[in-house]
Short mmCIF file of C-alpha atoms in Angstrom, two decimals:
data_model
loop_
_atom_site.label_atom_id
_atom_site.label_comp_id
_atom_site.label_asym_id
_atom_site.label_seq_id
_atom_site.Cartn_x
_atom_site.Cartn_y
_atom_site.Cartn_z
CA PHE A 1 13.86 36.14 -51.32
CA ALA A 2 12.45 39.41 -52.56
CA GLY A 3 14.13 38.99 -55.94
CA LEU A 4 12.33 35.76 -56.66
CA ALA A 5 8.98 37.49 -56.72
CA ASP A 6 9.74 38.60 -60.23
CA VAL A 7 10.36 35.12 -61.52
CA SER A 8 7.42 33.52 -63.20
CA ILE A 9 7.16 30.17 -64.89
CA SER A 10 5.40 30.18 -68.23
CA GLU A 11 2.55 27.74 -68.60
CA ASP A 12 3.77 25.91 -71.68
CA ILE A 13 6.95 24.41 -70.33
CA PRO A 14 6.26 20.68 -70.01
CA VAL A 15 6.88 19.07 -66.66
CA GLU A 16 9.45 16.32 -66.88
CA GLY A 17 11.12 13.87 -64.62
CA GLU A 18 10.67 10.70 -62.67
CA ILE A 19 8.12 10.69 -59.91
CA THR A 20 8.89 7.21 -58.59
CA VAL A 21 11.28 7.19 -55.67
CA PRO A 22 14.08 4.67 -56.03
CA VAL A 23 13.52 2.24 -53.19
CA GLY A 24 16.55 0.03 -53.33
CA SER A 25 16.70 -3.71 -53.29
CA HIS A 26 14.22 -4.58 -50.48
CA SER A 27 10.52 -4.03 -50.64
CA PRO A 28 8.90 -2.21 -47.65
CA ASP A 29 7.69 -5.53 -46.23
CA GLU A 30 11.18 -6.90 -45.77
CA ASP A 31 12.22 -3.96 -43.61
CA PHE A 32 9.94 -5.05 -40.77
CA SER A 33 10.42 -8.77 -41.05
CA THR A 34 13.26 -9.94 -38.85
CA LEU A 35 12.60 -13.65 -39.19
CA ASP A 36 15.36 -14.26 -41.70
CA GLU A 37 18.22 -12.57 -39.94
CA PRO A 38 20.75 -14.53 -37.93
CA VAL A 39 20.02 -14.95 -34.23
CA ARG A 40 23.14 -13.03 -33.36
CA ASP A 41 21.69 -9.93 -35.01
CA THR A 42 18.49 -10.16 -33.04
CA ILE A 43 20.26 -10.56 -29.74
CA MET A 44 22.77 -7.85 -30.47
CA ARG A 45 20.03 -5.42 -31.40
CA ASP A 46 18.23 -5.97 -28.12
CA LEU A 47 21.46 -5.84 -26.17
CA LYS A 48 22.41 -2.59 -27.85
CA ALA A 49 19.00 -1.12 -27.00
CA VAL A 50 19.39 -2.12 -23.38
CA GLY A 51 22.92 -0.77 -23.27
CA LYS A 52 21.85 2.52 -24.81
CA LYS A 53 19.20 2.88 -22.13
CA PHE A 54 21.75 2.22 -19.40
CA VAL A 55 23.84 5.06 -20.81
CA HIS A 56 20.76 7.29 -20.86
CA VAL A 57 20.17 6.61 -17.20
CA MET A 58 23.73 7.40 -16.21
CA TYR A 59 23.59 10.70 -18.10
CA PRO A 60 19.95 11.70 -17.75
CA LYS A 61 19.09 14.10 -20.49
CA LYS A 62 15.57 14.65 -21.64
CA SER A 63 15.46 12.13 -24.41
CA SER A 64 12.47 10.31 -25.71
CA ALA A 65 14.35 7.15 -26.68
CA LEU A 66 13.95 5.66 -23.23
CA LEU A 67 10.27 6.38 -23.25
CA ARG A 68 9.43 5.40 -26.79
CA ASP A 69 11.13 2.03 -27.12
CA TRP A 70 10.46 0.60 -23.73
CA ASP A 71 11.64 -2.83 -22.77
CA LEU A 72 11.72 -4.68 -19.48
CA TRP A 73 14.95 -6.67 -19.97
CA GLY A 74 17.06 -4.08 -18.24
CA PRO A 75 14.84 -3.79 -15.18
CA LEU A 76 14.68 -7.58 -14.91
CA VAL A 77 18.45 -7.94 -15.03
CA LEU A 78 18.92 -5.12 -12.52
CA CYS A 79 16.27 -6.44 -10.16
CA VAL A 80 17.63 -9.98 -10.19
CA SER A 81 21.22 -8.87 -9.67
CA LEU A 82 20.23 -6.52 -6.84
CA ALA A 83 18.19 -9.23 -5.15
CA LEU A 84 21.02 -11.71 -5.52
CA MET A 85 23.56 -9.30 -4.08
CA LEU A 86 21.30 -8.67 -1.09
CA GLN A 87 21.48 -12.34 -0.20
CA GLY A 88 24.17 -13.83 1.92
CA GLY A 89 23.40 -11.35 4.65
CA SER A 90 23.13 -12.13 8.32
CA ALA A 91 20.46 -14.77 7.97
CA ASP A 92 19.98 -16.20 11.44
CA SER A 93 17.95 -19.29 11.94
CA LYS A 94 15.20 -16.98 13.19
CA ASP A 95 15.36 -15.37 9.73
CA ASP A 96 14.93 -11.98 11.22
CA GLY A 97 17.64 -10.67 8.99
CA GLY A 98 17.71 -8.99 5.67
CA PRO A 99 15.13 -9.27 2.92
CA GLN A 100 14.72 -12.53 1.11
CA PHE A 101 15.11 -12.74 -2.65
CA ALA A 102 11.37 -12.85 -3.16
CA GLU A 103 10.84 -9.88 -0.90
CA VAL A 104 13.25 -7.70 -2.88
CA PHE A 105 11.70 -8.83 -6.14
CA VAL A 106 8.18 -8.11 -4.94
CA ILE A 107 9.10 -4.74 -3.46
CA ILE A 108 10.72 -3.56 -6.67
CA TRP A 109 8.06 -4.76 -9.08
CA PHE A 110 5.04 -4.15 -6.89
CA GLY A 111 6.41 -0.76 -5.93
CA ALA A 112 6.96 0.18 -9.56
CA VAL A 113 3.44 -0.94 -10.49
CA VAL A 114 1.90 1.03 -7.64
CA ILE A 115 3.82 4.16 -8.55
CA THR A 116 2.80 3.82 -12.18
CA LEU A 117 -0.84 3.39 -11.21
CA ASN A 118 -0.56 6.36 -8.94
CA SER A 119 0.79 8.59 -11.67
CA LYS A 120 -1.84 7.41 -14.13
CA LEU A 121 -4.63 7.97 -11.63
CA LEU A 122 -3.38 11.48 -11.02
CA GLY A 123 -3.78 12.19 -14.70
CA GLY A 124 -0.39 11.35 -16.15
CA THR A 125 -0.10 10.77 -19.87
CA ILE A 126 2.67 8.22 -19.82
CA SER A 127 1.77 4.66 -20.67
CA PHE A 128 1.92 1.86 -18.14
CA PHE A 129 4.90 -0.07 -19.47
CA GLN A 130 6.89 3.03 -20.31
CA SER A 131 6.69 4.10 -16.72
CA LEU A 132 7.65 0.63 -15.49
CA CYS A 133 10.59 0.70 -17.88
CA VAL A 134 11.85 4.06 -16.61
CA LEU A 135 11.48 3.14 -12.95
CA GLY A 136 13.23 -0.17 -13.51
CA TYR A 137 16.13 1.29 -15.43
CA CYS A 138 16.68 4.00 -12.83
CA VAL A 139 17.50 1.29 -10.29
CA LEU A 140 20.87 1.05 -12.07
CA PRO A 141 22.71 3.60 -9.85
CA LEU A 142 21.49 1.74 -6.77
CA THR A 143 22.71 -1.57 -8.17
CA VAL A 144 26.09 0.03 -8.71
CA ALA A 145 25.95 1.27 -5.10
CA MET A 146 25.20 -2.27 -3.91
CA LEU A 147 28.20 -3.57 -5.80
CA VAL A 148 30.42 -0.91 -4.27
CA CYS A 149 29.03 -1.65 -0.80
CA ARG A 150 29.77 -5.34 -1.13
CA LEU A 151 33.32 -4.57 -2.23
CA VAL A 152 33.82 -2.15 0.66
CA LEU A 153 32.44 -4.70 3.09
CA LEU A 154 35.01 -7.21 1.85
CA ALA A 155 37.67 -4.83 3.11
CA GLY A 156 36.13 -4.45 6.57
CA SER A 157 32.97 -3.42 8.36
CA GLY A 158 33.98 -0.69 10.75
CA THR A 159 32.91 2.89 11.03
CA VAL A 160 34.99 4.08 8.09
CA SER A 161 33.46 1.52 5.80
CA PHE A 162 30.03 2.54 7.02
CA ILE A 163 30.67 6.19 6.23
CA ILE A 164 31.91 5.32 2.76
CA ARG A 165 28.87 3.16 2.15
CA LEU A 166 26.57 5.87 3.46
CA ILE A 167 28.01 8.47 1.13
CA VAL A 168 27.88 6.17 -1.88
CA VAL A 169 24.31 5.05 -1.21
CA VAL A 170 23.06 8.58 -0.60
CA ALA A 171 24.70 9.81 -3.80
CA MET A 172 23.27 6.98 -5.88
CA PHE A 173 19.84 7.43 -4.29
CA GLY A 174 19.88 11.06 -5.34
CA TRP A 175 21.00 10.11 -8.83
CA SER A 176 18.23 7.52 -9.21
CA THR A 177 15.54 9.89 -8.05
CA LEU A 178 16.76 12.72 -10.24
CA ALA A 179 17.10 10.46 -13.28
CA SER A 180 13.60 9.04 -13.00
CA THR A 181 12.13 12.46 -12.27
CA ALA A 182 13.83 13.87 -15.35
CA PHE A 183 12.14 11.26 -17.50
CA LEU A 184 8.76 11.13 -15.84
CA ALA A 185 8.01 14.64 -14.71
CA ASP A 186 7.01 15.99 -18.07
CA SER A 187 4.12 13.65 -18.54
CA GLN A 188 2.38 14.79 -15.37
CA PRO A 189 -0.12 17.60 -14.99
CA PRO A 190 1.76 20.67 -13.77
CA ASN A 191 0.15 21.22 -10.39
CA ARG A 192 0.54 17.60 -9.31
CA LYS A 193 4.21 17.05 -9.99
CA ALA A 194 5.12 16.84 -6.32
CA LEU A 195 2.37 14.30 -5.75
CA VAL A 196 3.93 12.07 -8.40
CA VAL A 197 7.56 12.59 -7.44
CA TYR A 198 7.09 11.82 -3.75
CA PRO A 199 6.24 8.10 -4.17
CA ILE A 200 9.26 7.71 -6.47
CA PHE A 201 11.38 9.24 -3.72
CA LEU A 202 9.89 6.82 -1.18
CA PHE A 203 10.48 3.85 -3.48
CA TYR A 204 14.17 4.55 -4.01
CA PHE A 205 14.55 5.43 -0.33
CA VAL A 206 13.32 1.98 0.66
CA ILE A 207 15.69 0.30 -1.79
CA SER A 208 18.58 2.44 -0.52
CA TRP A 209 17.71 1.49 3.04
CA MET A 210 17.85 -2.19 2.13
CA ILE A 211 21.24 -1.66 0.52
CA LEU A 212 22.66 0.37 3.38
CA THR A 213 21.58 -2.03 6.11
CA PHE A 214 23.04 -5.05 4.39
CA THR A 215 25.38 -6.70 6.83
CA PRO A 216 27.39 -9.72 5.81
CA GLN A 217 27.41 -12.91 7.83
CA ILE B 1 -15.49 0.51 -34.12
CA ALA B 2 -13.26 -1.62 -36.36
CA SER B 3 -10.49 0.94 -36.31
CA LEU B 4 -10.83 1.21 -32.55
CA VAL B 5 -10.44 -2.55 -32.18
CA MET B 6 -7.37 -2.60 -34.40
CA TYR B 7 -5.87 0.21 -32.43
CA LEU B 8 -6.50 -1.73 -29.24
CA PHE B 9 -4.58 -4.70 -30.57
CA ALA B 10 -1.75 -2.58 -31.82
CA GLU B 11 -1.18 -0.69 -28.62
CA PHE B 12 -1.64 -3.21 -25.85
CA ASP B 13 -0.29 -1.06 -23.11
CA ASP B 14 -2.63 1.81 -23.86
CA ALA B 15 -5.69 -0.37 -23.44
CA ALA B 16 -6.72 1.23 -20.22
CA ASN B 17 -6.59 4.71 -21.66
CA LEU B 18 -8.56 3.71 -24.71
CA LEU B 19 -11.23 2.04 -22.67
CA ALA B 20 -11.60 5.14 -20.63
CA ALA B 21 -11.80 7.25 -23.75
CA ASN B 22 -14.42 5.08 -25.41
CA PRO B 23 -17.21 7.48 -26.18
CA ASP B 24 -19.79 4.72 -26.30
CA ALA B 25 -19.50 3.85 -22.64
CA THR B 26 -22.77 4.41 -20.87
CA THR B 27 -22.47 6.45 -17.76
CA ILE B 28 -24.41 5.44 -14.73
CA SER B 29 -24.70 7.70 -11.77
CA ILE B 30 -23.92 5.63 -8.71
CA ASP B 31 -23.64 8.19 -5.99
CA GLU B 32 -23.17 6.76 -2.56
CA PRO B 33 -26.39 6.88 -0.56
CA ALA B 34 -24.99 9.02 2.20
CA GLU B 35 -23.66 11.63 -0.17
CA ILE B 36 -26.91 13.28 -1.24
CA PRO B 37 -28.52 13.51 2.18
CA LYS B 38 -25.30 15.00 3.51
CA ASN B 39 -25.27 17.77 0.97
CA GLN B 40 -28.87 18.71 1.53
CA HIS B 41 -28.54 18.52 5.26
CA SER B 42 -25.38 20.53 5.40
CA ARG B 43 -26.98 23.36 3.48
CA ARG B 44 -29.98 23.28 5.75
CA GLN B 45 -27.99 23.22 8.90
CA ASP B 46 -25.46 25.91 8.10
CA PRO B 47 -27.26 28.87 9.59
CA GLY B 48 -28.12 26.97 12.73
CA ARG B 49 -24.76 25.49 13.68
CA GLU B 50 -21.71 27.10 15.12
CA GLU B 51 -19.36 25.97 12.34
CA ASP B 52 -18.81 29.10 10.35
CA ASP B 53 -17.18 27.71 7.28
CA GLU B 54 -19.10 30.15 5.13
CA LEU B 55 -16.28 32.52 5.86
CA LEU B 56 -13.71 30.32 4.22
CA GLY B 57 -13.29 29.71 0.52
CA THR B 58 -16.64 31.00 -0.62
CA ASP B 59 -16.29 30.49 -4.37
CA ASP B 60 -14.67 27.09 -4.11
CA SER B 61 -17.24 25.88 -1.65
CA ASP B 62 -20.13 26.85 -3.90
CA LYS B 63 -18.56 25.26 -6.93
CA THR B 64 -17.66 22.03 -5.21
CA GLU B 65 -21.07 21.77 -3.60
CA LEU B 66 -22.66 22.19 -7.00
CA LEU B 67 -20.32 19.72 -8.67
CA ALA B 68 -20.69 17.18 -5.88
CA GLY B 69 -23.64 15.56 -7.52
CA GLN B 70 -21.84 15.03 -10.81
CA LYS B 71 -18.66 13.74 -9.28
CA LYS B 72 -18.53 9.98 -9.59
CA SER B 73 -20.59 9.36 -12.66
CA ALA B 74 -18.38 6.85 -14.43
CA PRO B 75 -19.21 3.16 -14.00
CA PHE B 76 -16.97 1.43 -11.53
CA TRP B 77 -15.23 -0.80 -14.02
CA THR B 78 -13.68 2.07 -15.95
CA PHE B 79 -10.39 3.67 -15.08
CA GLU B 80 -12.04 7.10 -14.88
CA TYR B 81 -14.09 6.07 -11.89
CA TYR B 82 -10.94 5.56 -9.88
CA GLN B 83 -9.41 8.73 -11.24
CA THR B 84 -12.11 10.70 -9.46
CA PHE B 85 -10.58 9.61 -6.18
CA PHE B 86 -7.25 11.14 -7.12
CA ASP B 87 -8.58 14.47 -8.24
CA VAL B 88 -6.42 16.57 -5.94
CA ASP B 89 -3.65 19.05 -6.50
CA THR B 90 -0.47 19.37 -4.49
CA TYR B 91 -1.67 22.37 -2.51
CA GLN B 92 -4.90 20.58 -1.60
CA VAL B 93 -3.04 17.61 -0.20
CA LEU B 94 -0.77 19.91 1.77
CA ASP B 95 -3.75 21.84 3.09
CA ARG B 96 -5.43 18.64 4.24
CA ILE B 97 -2.28 17.50 5.98
CA LYS B 98 -2.05 20.86 7.71
CA GLY B 99 -5.67 20.62 8.75
CA SER B 100 -5.14 17.23 10.31
CA VAL B 101 -2.18 18.37 12.36
CA PHE B 102 -3.46 21.73 13.59
CA PRO B 103 -7.04 21.27 14.71
CA VAL B 104 -8.94 24.52 14.57
CA PRO B 105 -11.56 24.56 17.31
CA GLY B 106 -15.04 24.63 15.92
CA LYS B 107 -14.09 23.72 12.38
CA ASN B 108 -14.84 20.31 11.02
CA PHE B 109 -12.03 18.72 9.05
CA VAL B 110 -14.34 17.04 6.59
CA ARG B 111 -16.45 20.08 5.95
CA LEU B 112 -13.48 22.34 5.69
CA TYR B 113 -11.02 20.41 3.62
CA ILE B 114 -12.68 17.44 2.06
CA ARG B 115 -15.88 19.09 0.91
CA SER B 116 -17.22 16.20 -1.14
CA ASN B 117 -13.89 15.58 -2.77
CA PRO B 118 -12.44 12.76 -0.71
CA ASP B 119 -9.22 11.48 -2.15
CA LEU B 120 -7.43 8.21 -1.73
CA TYR B 121 -3.98 9.61 -2.47
CA GLY B 122 -3.45 11.00 1.03
CA PRO B 123 -4.57 7.97 3.03
CA PHE B 124 -2.66 5.50 0.87
CA TRP B 125 0.67 7.29 0.74
CA ILE B 126 0.55 8.52 4.30
CA CYS B 127 0.04 4.92 5.43
CA ALA B 128 2.88 3.73 3.19
CA THR B 129 5.21 6.41 4.53
CA LEU B 130 4.20 5.60 8.08
CA VAL B 131 4.90 1.89 7.58
CA PHE B 132 8.41 2.50 6.36
CA THR B 133 9.09 5.30 8.83
CA ILE B 134 8.16 3.10 11.76
CA ALA B 135 10.18 0.16 10.48
CA VAL B 136 13.25 2.27 9.72
CA SER B 137 13.08 4.32 12.92
CA GLY B 138 12.55 1.22 15.03
CA ASN B 139 15.54 -0.41 13.44
CA LEU B 140 17.70 2.69 13.93
CA SER B 141 16.58 3.17 17.50
CA ASN B 142 17.35 -0.43 18.42
CA PHE B 143 20.72 -0.08 16.77
CA PHE B 144 21.63 2.95 18.85
CA ILE B 145 20.33 1.44 22.07
CA HIS B 146 22.27 -1.79 21.71
CA LEU B 147 25.36 -0.22 20.23
CA GLY B 148 28.47 -1.21 22.07
CA LYS B 149 27.04 -4.28 23.73
CA PRO B 150 29.28 -7.23 22.96
CA THR B 151 26.52 -9.73 22.36
CA TYR B 152 24.61 -7.56 19.94
CA HIS B 153 24.67 -8.34 16.24
CA TYR B 154 22.81 -5.91 14.02
CA VAL B 155 20.02 -7.33 11.93
CA PRO B 156 17.85 -5.25 9.59
CA GLU B 157 14.68 -6.97 10.91
CA PHE B 158 12.98 -6.87 7.59
CA ARG B 159 10.07 -9.01 8.75
CA LYS B 160 8.79 -6.08 10.74
CA VAL B 161 7.98 -4.14 7.60
CA SER B 162 5.27 -6.60 6.63
CA ILE B 163 3.87 -6.62 10.15
CA ALA B 164 3.83 -2.84 10.25
CA ALA B 165 2.17 -2.71 6.85
CA THR B 166 -0.58 -5.13 7.87
CA THR B 167 -1.29 -3.31 11.11
CA ILE B 168 -1.38 0.18 9.71
CA TYR B 169 -3.35 -0.58 6.59
CA ALA B 170 -5.81 -2.65 8.60
CA TYR B 171 -6.28 0.25 10.99
CA ALA B 172 -6.69 2.75 8.18
CA TRP B 173 -9.28 0.70 6.32
CA LEU B 174 -11.08 -1.65 8.71
CA VAL B 175 -11.70 0.84 11.49
CA PRO B 176 -13.31 3.36 9.11
CA LEU B 177 -15.38 0.51 7.67
CA ALA B 178 -16.57 -0.49 11.11
CA LEU B 179 -17.21 3.10 12.09
CA TRP B 180 -19.12 3.80 8.90
CA GLY B 181 -21.25 0.70 9.38
CA PHE B 182 -21.96 1.72 12.95
CA LEU B 183 -22.89 5.27 11.96
CA MET B 184 -25.17 4.01 9.20
CA TRP B 185 -26.86 1.72 11.65
CA ARG B 186 -27.38 4.52 14.15
CA ASN B 187 -28.62 6.71 11.31
CA SER B 188 -31.41 4.30 10.66
CA LYS B 189 -32.45 4.51 14.29
CA VAL B 190 -31.88 8.14 15.11
CA MET B 191 -32.06 10.83 12.47
CA ASN B 192 -28.59 12.31 12.53
CA ILE B 193 -28.08 15.60 10.80
CA VAL B 194 -24.53 14.96 9.79
CA SER B 195 -23.46 11.76 8.12
CA TYR B 196 -20.30 10.90 6.29
CA SER B 197 -19.66 8.67 3.34
CA PHE B 198 -17.24 5.79 3.70
CA LEU B 199 -14.56 7.52 1.66
CA GLU B 200 -14.72 10.65 3.77
CA ILE B 201 -14.15 8.61 6.90
CA VAL B 202 -11.23 6.81 5.25
CA CYS B 203 -9.88 10.22 4.26
CA VAL B 204 -10.09 11.60 7.79
CA TYR B 205 -8.43 8.55 9.28
CA GLY B 206 -5.71 8.53 6.66
CA TYR B 207 -4.80 12.15 7.13
CA SER B 208 -5.01 11.87 10.91
CA LEU B 209 -2.20 9.31 10.80
CA PHE B 210 0.15 11.90 9.39
CA ILE B 211 1.17 13.21 12.81
CA TYR B 212 2.66 9.81 13.64
CA ILE B 213 5.30 10.18 10.92
CA PRO B 214 7.37 12.89 12.65
CA THR B 215 6.52 11.23 15.95
CA ALA B 216 8.02 7.95 14.76
CA ILE B 217 11.16 9.73 13.62
CA LEU B 218 11.49 11.42 17.00
CA TRP B 219 10.99 8.10 18.76
CA ILE B 220 14.56 7.27 17.80
CA ILE B 221 15.57 9.28 20.86
CA PRO B 222 16.09 6.55 23.44
CA GLN B 223 14.45 8.26 26.39
CA LYS B 224 11.28 6.83 27.83
CA VAL B 225 9.97 10.17 29.01
CA VAL B 226 10.51 11.80 25.61
CA ARG B 227 8.72 8.97 23.84
CA TRP B 228 5.69 9.07 26.08
CA VAL B 229 5.45 12.85 25.86
CA LEU B 230 5.50 12.51 22.09
CA VAL B 231 2.77 9.89 22.22
CA MET B 232 0.57 12.11 24.33
CA PHE B 233 1.20 15.15 22.19
CA SER B 234 0.47 13.52 18.85
CA LEU B 235 -2.50 11.71 20.30
CA CYS B 236 -3.98 14.98 21.50
CA LEU B 237 -3.52 16.65 18.16
CA SER B 238 -4.86 13.99 15.82
CA GLY B 239 -7.32 12.66 18.37
CA SER B 240 -8.89 16.07 18.65
CA VAL B 241 -9.27 16.27 14.88
CA LEU B 242 -11.04 12.91 14.90
CA VAL B 243 -13.25 13.89 17.83
CA MET B 244 -14.23 17.19 16.27
CA THR B 245 -15.04 15.42 13.03
CA PHE B 246 -17.18 12.69 14.49
CA TRP B 247 -18.85 14.45 17.38
CA PRO B 248 -21.39 16.20 15.12
CA ALA B 249 -22.29 12.85 13.64
CA VAL B 250 -23.23 11.26 16.95
CA ARG B 251 -24.24 14.24 19.04
CA ASP B 252 -27.93 13.81 18.32
CA ASP B 253 -27.85 10.26 19.49
CA ASN B 254 -28.25 8.80 22.93
CA ARG B 255 -25.66 10.53 25.09
CA ARG B 256 -24.02 7.37 26.33
CA ILE B 257 -23.71 5.89 22.86
CA ALA B 258 -22.26 9.12 21.53
CA LEU B 259 -19.67 9.27 24.28
CA ALA B 260 -18.84 5.60 23.89
CA THR B 261 -18.33 6.01 20.12
CA VAL B 262 -16.04 8.97 20.46
CA GLY B 263 -14.22 7.28 23.31
CA THR B 264 -13.62 4.17 21.25
CA ILE B 265 -12.28 6.20 18.36
CA VAL B 266 -9.74 7.86 20.61
CA LEU B 267 -8.92 4.60 22.35
CA LEU B 268 -8.17 2.78 19.09
CA HIS B 269 -6.03 5.67 17.93
CA ALA B 270 -4.09 5.54 21.19
CA LEU B 271 -3.73 1.78 20.99
CA LEU B 272 -2.18 2.04 17.56
CA ALA B 273 0.41 4.52 18.78
CA VAL B 274 1.25 2.67 21.96
CA GLY B 275 1.31 -0.66 20.20
CA CYS B 276 3.73 0.54 17.56
CA LEU B 277 5.94 2.07 20.21
CA ALA B 278 5.99 -1.13 22.24
CA TYR B 279 6.57 -3.50 19.35
CA PHE B 280 9.00 -1.71 17.11
CA PHE B 281 11.03 0.23 19.62
CA ASP B 282 12.98 -1.51 22.36
CA ALA B 283 12.82 -0.06 25.82
CA PRO B 284 15.91 2.05 26.29
CA GLU B 285 17.11 1.13 29.77
CA LEU B 286 16.70 -2.61 29.79
CA ASP B 287 19.37 -5.08 28.82
CA PHE B 288 18.37 -7.28 25.94
CA PRO B 289 20.55 -10.26 25.11
CA ALA B 290 18.71 -10.89 21.87
CA PRO B 291 16.56 -8.82 19.53
CA VAL B 292 13.13 -7.70 20.58
CA ILE B 293 10.46 -10.00 21.89
CA PRO B 294 7.03 -8.98 20.61
CA ALA B 295 5.15 -7.49 23.52
CA HIS B 296 2.06 -6.42 21.72
CA ASN B 297 -0.47 -8.56 19.99
CA VAL B 298 -1.71 -7.09 16.79
CA SER B 299 -5.24 -8.31 17.28
CA THR B 300 -6.37 -5.11 18.93
CA VAL B 301 -8.01 -3.91 15.73
CA VAL B 302 -11.47 -4.85 16.86
CA THR B 303 -14.56 -5.02 14.76
CA ARG B 304 -17.50 -3.40 16.38
CA SER B 305 -20.32 -5.70 17.17
CA ARG B 306 -22.98 -3.54 18.74
#
């Protein structure tokens, strides 16, 4: 750019041109109003957002999309499906068996709230619902593991099936923990990262334990 | 103010942060009553006592002693007030855990590690870990013991998690409350040199439960002798930390009351261990046709009524 130093614009050339930016047919107000669009568009937009977040969880890269546009649809769907799949276990009349639907629900949501509070109390900068969103979405690998376990149990419940289930659950547990850590670790103060990651580890460990010990009737 | 209000409406989920950041919040100093006398007394008593914690962490100790008065100055309805209880770094938590497992003779756990910065992170998460460790280990141990018996059908026994949670959290919070009330009451009768705030007692109890986590994992081994050796060993370690913490607080009192207090502390600690062992872990050599029958009533968490 050294050559341009010699170029000078003389003062008496008039400035010309349009300074209004062509906006197009809608005014700025219409861009944010979604009342007039067909219902299908609304639903598809939300579904696409949820689907995009699922993809983000399966391939955890450091992206801010999951954090910025949080929603709780995905966690709700995952939690309900996981709790439903954990039913139909060996429920004796003494009901000393597996967790009830309400117990799974409460563990997941209460656990996520407690972990979020913990990270905020330790000085984290992430907002409450963003953290809930991330923790809920990262239950996806464990839900997949539950599905696989149920399918394997259909084939039989011997030692081989147990080993397969163990490997699958352990792998998905690792994936969940790593995915949520990848999203959450940056918002924590640097010398407290382990303090924040450990409860997440405990949370997914408990869910994995519930999945692994599921025994059909 | 108007812009602040609009911002509050726009960002609902950041409400807590904004409230904490409100510069107009008046700050009231509500130090706990036992805190200030403890600081003054501990400085006065240092040359005279055998605890030589002057040798350890000189700069940090001076700074934290100085900052102790300004610690909890936020009003209790703001988020920042509760953040002061989580003002610990990873290495501090690890140090406190180490201090609760390896009692150093002559050193007081509270003086050494807590130093007017009691945290609630350790007690809460150690209790949570212990709850799940006991439930999981108990389930695993029963599974291995009854494996191969034809009448045995594995159940995850999920109910036990809630029972374990109630017991352990009650122990970790009600016993310190009772102990603190008792020590305050004795303080009004006999001038004790050392007194602890409620949070410091909760902290000591919480960290002293840490030893039971590896113990519970090792209880999976289905040998009676091994289990009882483990109970004794962990009881000695964490019991000695508790005794060394609370002996200075009661030593100036009537000798019988002091001994009874310390004895009760150790007894309750032992009861928790033995109770968990009896309830969650089946006896290895007996033949059980059905899953475990509760042999331990949880109502041993007594409230002191002296």
